[in-house]
XYZ file of C-alpha atoms in Angstrom:
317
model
C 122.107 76.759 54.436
C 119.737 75.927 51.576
C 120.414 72.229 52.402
C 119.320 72.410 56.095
C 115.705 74.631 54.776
C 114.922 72.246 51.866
C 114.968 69.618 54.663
C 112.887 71.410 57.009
C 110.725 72.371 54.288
C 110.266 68.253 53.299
C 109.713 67.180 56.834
C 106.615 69.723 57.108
C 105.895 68.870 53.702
C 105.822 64.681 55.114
C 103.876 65.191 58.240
C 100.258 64.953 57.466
C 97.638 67.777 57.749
C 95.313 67.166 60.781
C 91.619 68.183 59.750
C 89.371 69.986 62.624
C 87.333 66.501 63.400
C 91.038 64.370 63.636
C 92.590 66.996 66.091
C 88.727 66.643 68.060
C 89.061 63.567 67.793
C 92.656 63.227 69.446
C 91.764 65.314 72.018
C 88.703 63.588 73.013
C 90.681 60.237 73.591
C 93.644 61.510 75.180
C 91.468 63.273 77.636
C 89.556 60.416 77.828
C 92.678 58.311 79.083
C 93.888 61.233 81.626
C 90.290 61.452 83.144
C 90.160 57.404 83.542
C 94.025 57.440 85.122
C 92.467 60.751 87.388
C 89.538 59.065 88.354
C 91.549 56.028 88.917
C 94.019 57.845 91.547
C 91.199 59.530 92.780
C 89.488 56.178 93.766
C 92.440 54.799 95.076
C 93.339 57.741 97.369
C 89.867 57.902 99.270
C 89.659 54.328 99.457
C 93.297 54.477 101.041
C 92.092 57.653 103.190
C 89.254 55.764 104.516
C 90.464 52.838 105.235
C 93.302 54.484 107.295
C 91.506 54.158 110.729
C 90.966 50.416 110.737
C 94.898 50.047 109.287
C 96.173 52.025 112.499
C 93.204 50.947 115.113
C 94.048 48.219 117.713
C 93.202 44.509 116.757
C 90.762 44.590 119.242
C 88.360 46.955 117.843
C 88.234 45.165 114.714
C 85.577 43.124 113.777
C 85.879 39.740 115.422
C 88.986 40.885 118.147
C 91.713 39.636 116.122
C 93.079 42.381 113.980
C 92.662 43.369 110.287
C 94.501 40.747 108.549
C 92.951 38.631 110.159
C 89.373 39.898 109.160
C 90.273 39.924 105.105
C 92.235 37.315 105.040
C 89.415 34.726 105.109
C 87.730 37.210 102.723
C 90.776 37.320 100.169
C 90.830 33.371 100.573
C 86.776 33.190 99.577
C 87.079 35.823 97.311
C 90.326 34.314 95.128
C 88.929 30.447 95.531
C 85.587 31.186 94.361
C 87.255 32.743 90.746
C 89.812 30.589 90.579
C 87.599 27.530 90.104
C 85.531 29.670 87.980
C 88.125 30.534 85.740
C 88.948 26.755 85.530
C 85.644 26.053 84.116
C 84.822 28.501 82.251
C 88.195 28.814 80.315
C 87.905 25.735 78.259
C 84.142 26.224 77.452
C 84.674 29.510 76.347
C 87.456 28.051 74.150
C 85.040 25.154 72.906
C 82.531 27.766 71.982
C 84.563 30.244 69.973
C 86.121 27.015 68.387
C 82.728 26.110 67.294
C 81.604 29.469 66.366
C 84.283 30.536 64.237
C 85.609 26.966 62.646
C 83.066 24.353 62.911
C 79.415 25.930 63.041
C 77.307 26.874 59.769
C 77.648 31.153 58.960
C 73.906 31.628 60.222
C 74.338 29.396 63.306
C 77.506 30.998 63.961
C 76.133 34.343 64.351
C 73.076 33.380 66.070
C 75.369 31.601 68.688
C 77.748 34.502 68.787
C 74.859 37.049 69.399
C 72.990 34.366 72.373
C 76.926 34.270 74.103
C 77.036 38.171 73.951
C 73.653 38.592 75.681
C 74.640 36.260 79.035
C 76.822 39.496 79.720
C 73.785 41.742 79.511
C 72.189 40.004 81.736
C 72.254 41.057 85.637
C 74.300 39.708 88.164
C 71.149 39.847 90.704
C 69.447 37.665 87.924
C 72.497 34.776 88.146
C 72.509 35.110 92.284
C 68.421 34.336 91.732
C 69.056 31.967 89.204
C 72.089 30.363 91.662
C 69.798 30.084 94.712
C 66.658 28.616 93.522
C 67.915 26.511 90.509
C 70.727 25.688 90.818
C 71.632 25.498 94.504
C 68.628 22.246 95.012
C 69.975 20.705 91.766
C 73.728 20.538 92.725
C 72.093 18.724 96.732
C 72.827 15.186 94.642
C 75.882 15.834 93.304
C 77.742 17.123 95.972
C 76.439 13.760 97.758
C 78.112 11.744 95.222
C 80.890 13.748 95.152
C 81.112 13.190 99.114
C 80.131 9.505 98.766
C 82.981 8.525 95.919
C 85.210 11.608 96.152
C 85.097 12.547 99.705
C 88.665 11.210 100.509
C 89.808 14.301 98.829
C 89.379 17.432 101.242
C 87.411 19.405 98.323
C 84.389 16.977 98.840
C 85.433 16.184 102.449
C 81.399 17.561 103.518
C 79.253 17.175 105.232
C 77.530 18.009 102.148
C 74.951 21.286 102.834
C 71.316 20.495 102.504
C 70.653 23.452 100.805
C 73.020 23.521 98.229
C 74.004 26.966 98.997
C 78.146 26.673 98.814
C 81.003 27.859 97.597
C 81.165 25.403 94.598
C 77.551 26.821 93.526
C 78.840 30.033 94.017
C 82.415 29.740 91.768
C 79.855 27.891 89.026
C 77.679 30.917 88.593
C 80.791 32.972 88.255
C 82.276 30.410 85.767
C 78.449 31.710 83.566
C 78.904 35.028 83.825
C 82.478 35.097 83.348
C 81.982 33.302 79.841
C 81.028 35.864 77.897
C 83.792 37.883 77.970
C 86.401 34.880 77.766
C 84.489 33.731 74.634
C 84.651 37.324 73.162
C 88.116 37.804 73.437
C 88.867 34.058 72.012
C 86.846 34.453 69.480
C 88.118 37.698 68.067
C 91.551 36.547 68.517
C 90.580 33.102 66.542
C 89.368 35.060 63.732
C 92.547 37.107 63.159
C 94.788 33.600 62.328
C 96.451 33.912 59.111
C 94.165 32.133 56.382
C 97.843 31.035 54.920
C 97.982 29.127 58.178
C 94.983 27.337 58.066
C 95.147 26.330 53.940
C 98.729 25.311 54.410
C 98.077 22.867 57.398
C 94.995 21.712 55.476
C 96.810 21.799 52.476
C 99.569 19.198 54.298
C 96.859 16.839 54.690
C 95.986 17.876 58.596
C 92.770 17.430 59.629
C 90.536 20.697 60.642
C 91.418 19.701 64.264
C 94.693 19.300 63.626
C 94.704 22.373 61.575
C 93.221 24.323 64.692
C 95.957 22.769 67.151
C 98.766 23.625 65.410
C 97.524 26.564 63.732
C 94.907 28.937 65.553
C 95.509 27.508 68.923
C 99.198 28.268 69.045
C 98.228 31.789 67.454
C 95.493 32.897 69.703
C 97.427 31.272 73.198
C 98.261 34.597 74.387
C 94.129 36.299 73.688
C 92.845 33.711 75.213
C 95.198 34.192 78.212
C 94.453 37.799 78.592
C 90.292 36.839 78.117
C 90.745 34.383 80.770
C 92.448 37.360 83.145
C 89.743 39.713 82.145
C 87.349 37.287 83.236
C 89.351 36.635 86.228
C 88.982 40.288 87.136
C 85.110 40.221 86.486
C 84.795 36.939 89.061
C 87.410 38.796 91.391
C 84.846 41.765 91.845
C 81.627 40.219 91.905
C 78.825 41.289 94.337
C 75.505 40.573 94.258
C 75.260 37.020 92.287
C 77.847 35.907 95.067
C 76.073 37.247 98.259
C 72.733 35.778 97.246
C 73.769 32.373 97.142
C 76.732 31.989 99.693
C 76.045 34.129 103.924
C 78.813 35.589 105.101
C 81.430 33.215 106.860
C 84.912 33.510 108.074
C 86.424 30.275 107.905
C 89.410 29.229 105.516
C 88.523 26.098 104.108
C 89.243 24.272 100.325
C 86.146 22.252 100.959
C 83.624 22.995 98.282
C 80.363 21.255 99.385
C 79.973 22.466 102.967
C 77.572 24.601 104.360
C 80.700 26.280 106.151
C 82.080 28.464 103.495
C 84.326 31.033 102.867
C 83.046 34.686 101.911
C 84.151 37.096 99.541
C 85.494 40.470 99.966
C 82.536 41.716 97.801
C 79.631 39.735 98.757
C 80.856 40.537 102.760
C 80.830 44.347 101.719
C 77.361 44.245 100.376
C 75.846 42.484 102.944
C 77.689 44.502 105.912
C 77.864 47.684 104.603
C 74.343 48.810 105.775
C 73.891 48.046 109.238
C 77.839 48.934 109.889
C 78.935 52.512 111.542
C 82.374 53.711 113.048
C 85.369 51.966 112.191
C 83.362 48.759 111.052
C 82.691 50.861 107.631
C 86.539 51.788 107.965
C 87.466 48.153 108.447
C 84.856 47.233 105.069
C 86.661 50.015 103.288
C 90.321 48.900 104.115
C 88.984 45.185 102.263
C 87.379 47.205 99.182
C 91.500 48.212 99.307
C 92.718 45.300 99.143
C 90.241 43.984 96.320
C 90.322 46.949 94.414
C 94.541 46.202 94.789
C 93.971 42.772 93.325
C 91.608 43.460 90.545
C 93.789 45.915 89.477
C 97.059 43.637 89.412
C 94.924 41.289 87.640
C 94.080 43.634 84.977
C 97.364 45.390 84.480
C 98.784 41.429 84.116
C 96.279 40.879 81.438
C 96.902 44.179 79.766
C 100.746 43.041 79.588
C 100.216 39.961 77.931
C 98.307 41.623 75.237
C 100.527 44.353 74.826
C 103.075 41.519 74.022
C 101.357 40.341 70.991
C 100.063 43.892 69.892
C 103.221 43.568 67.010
C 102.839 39.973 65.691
C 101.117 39.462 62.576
C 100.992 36.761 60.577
C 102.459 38.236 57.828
C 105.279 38.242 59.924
């Protein structure tokens, strides 16, 4: 009997004391997390409520006479093409950068580079649309043309090229900016964290510093900057108003990039829709906001899996 209460008594005597501000604390972040998953569920149920009508309507009532899929699928097509050739481009900048920043550039020029990368993702998306449609949209008129004039045998620069520049390749390359940020966060962080042991040893072998990063910080950070390249992914998937000010709304299905016939996004068709729709045309907007919001959040619980993979490595291990 005295056994069992001198164990007792050194199990409460092991488990720490929380102080007033700790159990505050606690409380605040766990509610915190139930109020995001409420909100969450609460977002998804009225989009799902809403969007009810144009799931059980005839196809003939919805927009354009041929049913719902076929409404958002052109959408969905836009709307995963557009970040998908974002994410290709800005995925191996963002690794050049936080390469630089963290193992080639000088302390001061690091920081001043790391703090100029972290303000493109203050900046507003309406700014990048702007920027997209009267900078960059005239520039890119001469090289989609020699794209289309050496290239065009391949359907992605099959044209005719579009005199304005205004296309789906502008579009995915203003993504690729504002999707860097947060690609080159992520990579960068995760760059920093590899083992210094690492890095002297391979240097220490007689590697050179690139060699030392490919066999030493690349293979380390591979799975941050997977999940920063799906966070990005998510960012591009969502965009609204950077999108919708370069590209008008289309519903063809088409891989070529340089044509003024190109496909929409889910987003950038919401924005530009939404206010002059009534009836079951906001139903039918609301049933795509579904299926984006369905996607994003795939996307995002994909990235948070990959991180939560590499939550226990260490290098000490």
């Amino acid at each position: 009997m005295s056994t069992t209460t001198d164990l007792k008594a050194e199990q409460r005597a092991a488990k720490p004391v929380l102080q007033l501000g700790d159990r505050i604390f606690s409380g605040s972040a766990k509610g915190a997390g139930i109020l995001i998953l409420v909100v969450l569920a609460g977002v998804a149920v009225f989009l799902f409520s809403e969007a009810l009508p144009a799931l059980v309507a005839p196809a003939s009532e919805i927009r354009g006479g041929n049913g719902l899929v076929a409404y958002i699928w052109p959408l969905v097509f836009g709307t995963l093409l557009s970040a998908v050739i974002a994410l290709v481009v800005a995925t191996p900048l963002a690794v050049a950068v936080a390469l630089f920043i963290t193992h080639y550039a000088p302390r001061r020029v690091a920081q001043g580079l790391g703090y100029v990368v972290d303000l493109l993702a203050a900046v507003p998306s309406i700014v990048y649309g702007l920027w997209g449609f009267a900078v960059l949209a005239p520039a890119s008129v001469g090289f989609s043309t020699w794209l289309n004039d050496y290239l065009g045998w391949i359907p992605l620069f099959a044209g005719p090229v579009s005199v304005t520049g205004r296309t789906i390749l502008v579009a995915s390359l203003v993504l690729a900016v504002m999707i860097l940020p947060i690609i080159t966060a992520v990579a960068r962080e995760v760059f920093l964290q590899t083992p210094k042991l690492h890095e002297e040893a391979a240097l220490a072998l007689g590697a050179t510093r690139w060699e030392m990063i490919r066999m030493s910080v690349l293979p380390f950070g591979r799975s941050g900057i997977i999940s920063g390249a799906m966070l990005g992914l998510g960012r591009a998937l969502g965009e609204t108003m950077a999108v919708a000010t370069v590209l008008s709304v289309s519903g063809v299905v088409t891989f070529n990039l340089i044509s003024s016939s190109n496909p929409s996004t889910i987003a950038a068709d919401i924005a530009l829709q939404f206010p002059e729709s009534t009836g079951l045309a906001v139903n039918t907007l609301v049933a795509s906001g579904l299926v984006l919001f369905a996607i994003t959040l795939g996307v995002n619980m994909l990235a948070r899996f990959i991180i939560n993979r590499r939550r226990e490595f260490s290098g000490a291990n």
